[in-house]
mmCIF file of C-alpha atoms in Angstrom:
data_model
loop_
_atom_site.group_PDB
_atom_site.id
_atom_site.type_symbol
_atom_site.label_atom_id
_atom_site.label_comp_id
_atom_site.label_asym_id
_atom_site.label_seq_id
_atom_site.Cartn_x
_atom_site.Cartn_y
_atom_site.Cartn_z
ATOM 1 C CA UNK A 1 0.000 0.000 0.000
ATOM 2 C CA UNK A 2 2.871 2.364 0.862
ATOM 3 C CA UNK A 3 4.410 1.754 -2.566
ATOM 4 C CA UNK A 4 1.138 2.663 -4.269
ATOM 5 C CA UNK A 5 0.912 5.825 -2.175
ATOM 6 C CA UNK A 6 4.448 6.784 -3.198
ATOM 7 C CA UNK A 7 3.626 6.240 -6.864
ATOM 8 C CA UNK A 8 0.485 8.333 -6.587
ATOM 9 C CA UNK A 9 2.425 11.061 -4.783
ATOM 10 C CA UNK A 10 5.159 11.035 -7.434
ATOM 11 C CA UNK A 11 2.606 11.387 -10.203
ATOM 12 C CA UNK A 12 0.948 14.259 -8.334
ATOM 13 C CA UNK A 13 4.314 15.970 -7.884
ATOM 14 C CA UNK A 14 5.029 15.565 -11.582
ATOM 15 C CA UNK A 15 1.644 17.059 -12.411
ATOM 16 C CA UNK A 16 2.061 20.035 -10.077
ATOM 17 C CA UNK A 17 5.801 20.522 -10.212
ATOM 18 C CA UNK A 18 6.154 20.376 -13.961
ATOM 19 C CA UNK A 19 9.351 19.467 -15.841
ATOM 20 C CA UNK A 20 11.754 19.972 -12.921
ATOM 21 C CA UNK A 21 9.896 17.536 -10.656
ATOM 22 C CA UNK A 22 9.561 15.035 -13.468
ATOM 23 C CA UNK A 23 13.274 15.323 -14.208
ATOM 24 C CA UNK A 24 14.221 14.575 -10.607
ATOM 25 C CA UNK A 25 12.040 11.458 -10.527
ATOM 26 C CA UNK A 26 13.399 10.388 -13.914
ATOM 27 C CA UNK A 27 16.991 10.782 -12.691
ATOM 28 C CA UNK A 28 16.192 8.796 -9.555
ATOM 29 C CA UNK A 29 14.770 5.920 -11.579
ATOM 30 C CA UNK A 30 17.697 5.969 -13.996
ATOM 31 C CA UNK A 31 20.122 5.751 -11.071
ATOM 32 C CA UNK A 32 18.110 2.905 -9.534
ATOM 33 C CA UNK A 33 18.354 0.978 -12.816
ATOM 34 C CA UNK A 34 22.112 1.482 -12.924
ATOM 35 C CA UNK A 35 22.575 0.341 -9.328
ATOM 36 C CA UNK A 36 20.316 -2.728 -9.447
ATOM 37 C CA UNK A 37 22.363 -5.920 -9.147
ATOM 38 C CA UNK A 38 19.618 -8.558 -9.120
ATOM 39 C CA UNK A 39 16.707 -9.289 -11.470
ATOM 40 C CA UNK A 40 14.144 -9.271 -8.645
ATOM 41 C CA UNK A 41 15.259 -5.721 -7.810
ATOM 42 C CA UNK A 42 15.446 -4.416 -11.380
ATOM 43 C CA UNK A 43 12.154 -5.791 -12.695
ATOM 44 C CA UNK A 44 9.884 -3.732 -10.376
ATOM 45 C CA UNK A 45 11.905 -0.611 -11.226
ATOM 46 C CA UNK A 46 11.319 -1.223 -14.926
ATOM 47 C CA UNK A 47 7.600 -1.677 -14.301
ATOM 48 C CA UNK A 48 7.475 1.603 -12.379
ATOM 49 C CA UNK A 49 9.299 3.413 -15.191
ATOM 50 C CA UNK A 50 6.668 2.117 -17.581
ATOM 51 C CA UNK A 51 3.894 3.421 -15.341
ATOM 52 C CA UNK A 52 5.509 6.844 -15.139
ATOM 53 C CA UNK A 53 6.066 6.903 -18.893
ATOM 54 C CA UNK A 54 9.874 7.033 -18.621
ATOM 55 C CA UNK A 55 10.681 5.207 -21.853
ATOM 56 C CA UNK A 56 14.099 6.591 -22.830
ATOM 57 C CA UNK A 57 16.155 4.101 -20.804
ATOM 58 C CA UNK A 58 13.724 1.150 -20.837
ATOM 59 C CA UNK A 59 15.637 -0.597 -23.630
ATOM 60 C CA UNK A 60 18.999 -0.629 -21.819
ATOM 61 C CA UNK A 61 17.219 -1.580 -18.593
ATOM 62 C CA UNK A 62 15.580 -4.595 -20.254
ATOM 63 C CA UNK A 63 18.919 -5.649 -21.748
ATOM 64 C CA UNK A 64 20.464 -5.426 -18.265
ATOM 65 C CA UNK A 65 17.588 -7.480 -16.859
ATOM 66 C CA UNK A 66 18.325 -10.174 -19.431
ATOM 67 C CA UNK A 67 21.999 -10.217 -18.481
ATOM 68 C CA UNK A 68 21.061 -10.587 -14.818
ATOM 69 C CA UNK A 69 18.710 -13.474 -15.639
ATOM 70 C CA UNK A 70 21.573 -15.292 -17.376
ATOM 71 C CA UNK A 71 24.095 -14.534 -14.622
ATOM 72 C CA UNK A 72 21.637 -15.820 -12.015
ATOM 73 C CA UNK A 73 21.095 -18.990 -14.044
ATOM 74 C CA UNK A 74 17.322 -18.695 -14.158
ATOM 75 C CA UNK A 75 15.888 -21.547 -16.236
ATOM 76 C CA UNK A 76 12.670 -19.606 -16.824
ATOM 77 C CA UNK A 77 13.411 -15.870 -17.183
ATOM 78 C CA UNK A 78 10.095 -14.060 -17.299
ATOM 79 C CA UNK A 79 9.452 -11.397 -19.917
ATOM 80 C CA UNK A 80 5.809 -10.470 -19.445
ATOM 81 C CA UNK A 81 4.249 -7.132 -20.367
ATOM 82 C CA UNK A 82 7.610 -5.563 -21.258
ATOM 83 C CA UNK A 83 8.300 -3.557 -24.468
ATOM 84 C CA UNK A 84 10.852 -5.986 -25.903
ATOM 85 C CA UNK A 85 10.404 -5.202 -29.588
ATOM 86 C CA UNK A 86 13.148 -2.560 -30.053
ATOM 87 C CA UNK A 87 15.754 -4.606 -28.136
ATOM 88 C CA UNK A 88 14.598 -8.117 -29.060
ATOM 89 C CA UNK A 89 17.775 -8.830 -31.027
ATOM 90 C CA UNK A 90 19.971 -7.949 -28.026
ATOM 91 C CA UNK A 91 17.805 -9.884 -25.593
ATOM 92 C CA UNK A 92 17.888 -13.059 -27.705
ATOM 93 C CA UNK A 93 21.620 -12.711 -28.316
ATOM 94 C CA UNK A 94 22.200 -12.740 -24.563
ATOM 95 C CA UNK A 95 19.750 -15.604 -23.992
ATOM 96 C CA UNK A 96 21.499 -17.696 -26.657
ATOM 97 C CA UNK A 97 24.403 -18.008 -24.201
ATOM 98 C CA UNK A 98 22.089 -19.257 -21.457
ATOM 99 C CA UNK A 99 22.640 -23.023 -21.335
ATOM 100 C CA UNK A 100 19.944 -23.553 -18.705
ATOM 101 C CA UNK A 101 17.132 -21.836 -20.635
ATOM 102 C CA UNK A 102 14.358 -24.390 -21.106
ATOM 103 C CA UNK A 103 11.377 -22.017 -21.407
ATOM 104 C CA UNK A 104 11.309 -18.853 -23.491
ATOM 105 C CA UNK A 105 8.476 -16.667 -22.184
ATOM 106 C CA UNK A 106 7.827 -13.469 -24.137
ATOM 107 C CA UNK A 107 4.189 -12.798 -23.289
ATOM 108 C CA UNK A 108 2.501 -9.488 -24.070
ATOM 109 C CA UNK A 109 5.827 -7.909 -25.031
ATOM 110 C CA UNK A 110 4.600 -5.673 -27.880
ATOM 111 C CA UNK A 111 6.504 -7.668 -30.511
ATOM 112 C CA UNK A 112 5.337 -6.767 -34.010
ATOM 113 C CA UNK A 113 5.570 -8.477 -37.388
ATOM 114 C CA UNK A 114 8.348 -6.076 -38.379
ATOM 115 C CA UNK A 115 10.444 -7.077 -35.352
ATOM 116 C CA UNK A 116 10.122 -10.840 -35.744
ATOM 117 C CA UNK A 117 13.318 -11.544 -37.720
ATOM 118 C CA UNK A 118 15.628 -11.873 -34.667
ATOM 119 C CA UNK A 119 13.216 -14.357 -33.117
ATOM 120 C CA UNK A 120 12.967 -16.405 -36.325
ATOM 121 C CA UNK A 121 16.778 -16.566 -36.466
ATOM 122 C CA UNK A 122 16.917 -17.587 -32.823
ATOM 123 C CA UNK A 123 14.441 -20.416 -33.432
ATOM 124 C CA UNK A 124 16.323 -21.574 -36.534
ATOM 125 C CA UNK A 125 19.533 -21.817 -34.507
ATOM 126 C CA UNK A 126 17.902 -24.758 -32.681
ATOM 127 C CA UNK A 127 19.072 -24.008 -29.149
ATOM 128 C CA UNK A 128 19.409 -27.303 -27.328
ATOM 129 C CA UNK A 129 17.517 -27.522 -24.067
ATOM 130 C CA UNK A 130 14.866 -24.911 -24.881
ATOM 131 C CA UNK A 131 11.718 -26.990 -25.247
ATOM 132 C CA UNK A 132 8.929 -24.445 -24.714
ATOM 133 C CA UNK A 133 8.205 -21.023 -26.194
ATOM 134 C CA UNK A 134 5.316 -18.745 -25.205
ATOM 135 C CA UNK A 135 4.513 -15.692 -27.330
ATOM 136 C CA UNK A 136 0.949 -15.211 -26.115
ATOM 137 C CA UNK A 137 -0.763 -11.821 -26.429
ATOM 138 C CA UNK A 138 1.702 -10.203 -28.806
ATOM 139 C CA UNK A 139 -1.278 -9.043 -30.791
ATOM 140 C CA UNK A 140 0.674 -7.453 -33.654
ATOM 141 C CA UNK A 141 2.779 -10.463 -34.657
ATOM 142 C CA UNK A 142 0.271 -11.295 -37.408
ATOM 143 C CA UNK A 143 2.137 -12.032 -40.655
ATOM 144 C CA UNK A 144 5.356 -12.341 -38.699
ATOM 145 C CA UNK A 145 4.109 -15.769 -37.643
ATOM 146 C CA UNK A 146 4.941 -17.026 -41.131
ATOM 147 C CA UNK A 147 8.668 -16.534 -40.448
ATOM 148 C CA UNK A 148 8.212 -18.337 -37.141
ATOM 149 C CA UNK A 149 6.583 -21.301 -38.884
ATOM 150 C CA UNK A 150 9.462 -21.539 -41.361
ATOM 151 C CA UNK A 151 11.986 -21.414 -38.523
ATOM 152 C CA UNK A 152 10.178 -24.143 -36.579
ATOM 153 C CA UNK A 153 10.807 -26.561 -39.432
ATOM 154 C CA UNK A 154 14.524 -26.268 -38.625
ATOM 155 C CA UNK A 155 14.126 -26.687 -34.883
ATOM 156 C CA UNK A 156 14.105 -30.118 -33.270
ATOM 157 C CA UNK A 157 14.233 -28.924 -29.644
ATOM 158 C CA UNK A 158 11.046 -26.893 -29.256
ATOM 159 C CA UNK A 159 8.117 -29.152 -28.412
ATOM 160 C CA UNK A 160 5.552 -26.714 -27.046
ATOM 161 C CA UNK A 161 4.804 -23.403 -28.788
ATOM 162 C CA UNK A 162 2.073 -20.891 -27.908
ATOM 163 C CA UNK A 163 0.972 -18.165 -30.311
ATOM 164 C CA UNK A 164 -2.424 -17.479 -28.788
ATOM 165 C CA UNK A 165 -3.995 -14.066 -29.369
ATOM 166 C CA UNK A 166 -1.247 -12.944 -31.733
ATOM 167 C CA UNK A 167 -3.330 -11.466 -34.548
ATOM 168 C CA UNK A 168 -2.980 -14.392 -36.964
ATOM 169 C CA UNK A 169 -5.286 -14.574 -39.989
ATOM 170 C CA UNK A 170 -6.294 -17.370 -42.389
ATOM 171 C CA UNK A 171 -3.454 -16.408 -44.753
ATOM 172 C CA UNK A 172 -0.957 -17.115 -41.959
ATOM 173 C CA UNK A 173 -2.629 -20.445 -41.286
ATOM 174 C CA UNK A 174 -2.276 -21.339 -44.983
ATOM 175 C CA UNK A 175 1.503 -21.070 -44.578
ATOM 176 C CA UNK A 176 1.330 -23.189 -41.444
ATOM 177 C CA UNK A 177 -0.640 -25.901 -43.258
ATOM 178 C CA UNK A 178 2.235 -26.299 -45.710
ATOM 179 C CA UNK A 179 4.792 -26.726 -42.937
ATOM 180 C CA UNK A 180 3.006 -28.327 -39.985
ATOM 181 C CA UNK A 181 3.759 -31.946 -40.874
ATOM 182 C CA UNK A 182 7.479 -31.078 -41.098
ATOM 183 C CA UNK A 183 7.667 -29.727 -37.559
ATOM 184 C CA UNK A 184 8.550 -31.749 -34.472
ATOM 185 C CA UNK A 185 6.071 -30.178 -32.068
ATOM 186 C CA UNK A 186 4.064 -31.961 -29.402
ATOM 187 C CA UNK A 187 1.761 -29.031 -28.594
ATOM 188 C CA UNK A 188 0.794 -25.924 -30.580
ATOM 189 C CA UNK A 189 -1.569 -23.308 -29.146
ATOM 190 C CA UNK A 190 -3.119 -20.938 -31.706
ATOM 191 C CA UNK A 191 -6.255 -20.047 -29.753
ATOM 192 C CA UNK A 192 -7.642 -16.522 -29.786
ATOM 193 C CA UNK A 193 -6.561 -15.745 -33.351
ATOM 194 C CA UNK A 194 -8.722 -14.624 -36.265
ATOM 195 C CA UNK A 195 -9.262 -17.942 -38.061
ATOM 196 C CA UNK A 196 -12.523 -18.823 -39.773
ATOM 197 C CA UNK A 197 -14.239 -22.016 -38.690
ATOM 198 C CA UNK A 198 -13.304 -23.571 -42.024
ATOM 199 C CA UNK A 199 -9.616 -22.862 -41.428
ATOM 200 C CA UNK A 200 -9.802 -24.247 -37.891
ATOM 201 C CA UNK A 201 -11.233 -27.472 -39.314
ATOM 202 C CA UNK A 202 -8.404 -27.704 -41.859
ATOM 203 C CA UNK A 203 -5.786 -27.157 -39.169
ATOM 204 C CA UNK A 204 -7.264 -29.879 -36.972
ATOM 205 C CA UNK A 205 -7.452 -32.280 -39.922
ATOM 206 C CA UNK A 206 -3.814 -31.641 -40.825
ATOM 207 C CA UNK A 207 -2.754 -32.089 -37.209
ATOM 208 C CA UNK A 208 -4.037 -35.662 -37.327
ATOM 209 C CA UNK A 209 -1.292 -36.444 -39.848
ATOM 210 C CA UNK A 210 1.497 -34.875 -37.805
ATOM 211 C CA UNK A 211 3.648 -37.454 -36.098
ATOM 212 C CA UNK A 212 4.135 -36.561 -32.433
ATOM 213 C CA UNK A 213 1.708 -33.630 -32.379
ATOM 214 C CA UNK A 214 -0.619 -34.502 -29.510
ATOM 215 C CA UNK A 215 -2.406 -31.187 -29.109
ATOM 216 C CA UNK A 216 -3.370 -28.332 -31.443
ATOM 217 C CA UNK A 217 -5.598 -25.566 -30.057
ATOM 218 C CA UNK A 218 -7.119 -23.114 -32.497
#
């Protein structure tokens, strides 16, 4: 409760004090980011910066968070509701050195179709040990999913992939239909996308011919 009061007070100060007050709070948050030495300390600071609208150093802060995740050896680093898009290449480059990464969770991270190339390359690299990938609620991935589907054909490690509520259309599913039988997935979640009932039926029918694919949600 005290934290919420402080946030409300800071916002009120910014509103009444104008640019000078906002600058002081901004500088304090920037210093806190620089001094943070653990992911559990840095993550709440990043979230607060997002609430205050301090976006200029969010990218470097997220990159630092990724480095801390790797240094701490976290097998499931959580990236949820963070603006990863502009620094996705850097984040994935750091994570590629993380031997213990077995779940890649990038949920609601504002990743767009135009920012998907680094992720497609990361998937194609077939990182051993990473068996699950969750991209749920990146609503602007859309056509970018087609690059993901192509990359999944070259990946033998990922077994569970979630692309629910990612803005996929029937044209994206058409690409998937051509590639699905060549993937080595056990579970694929495509729920919450914009498929027609006819396309859903075609996806389910194709899934029946996919060796090893136990579950397809659409």
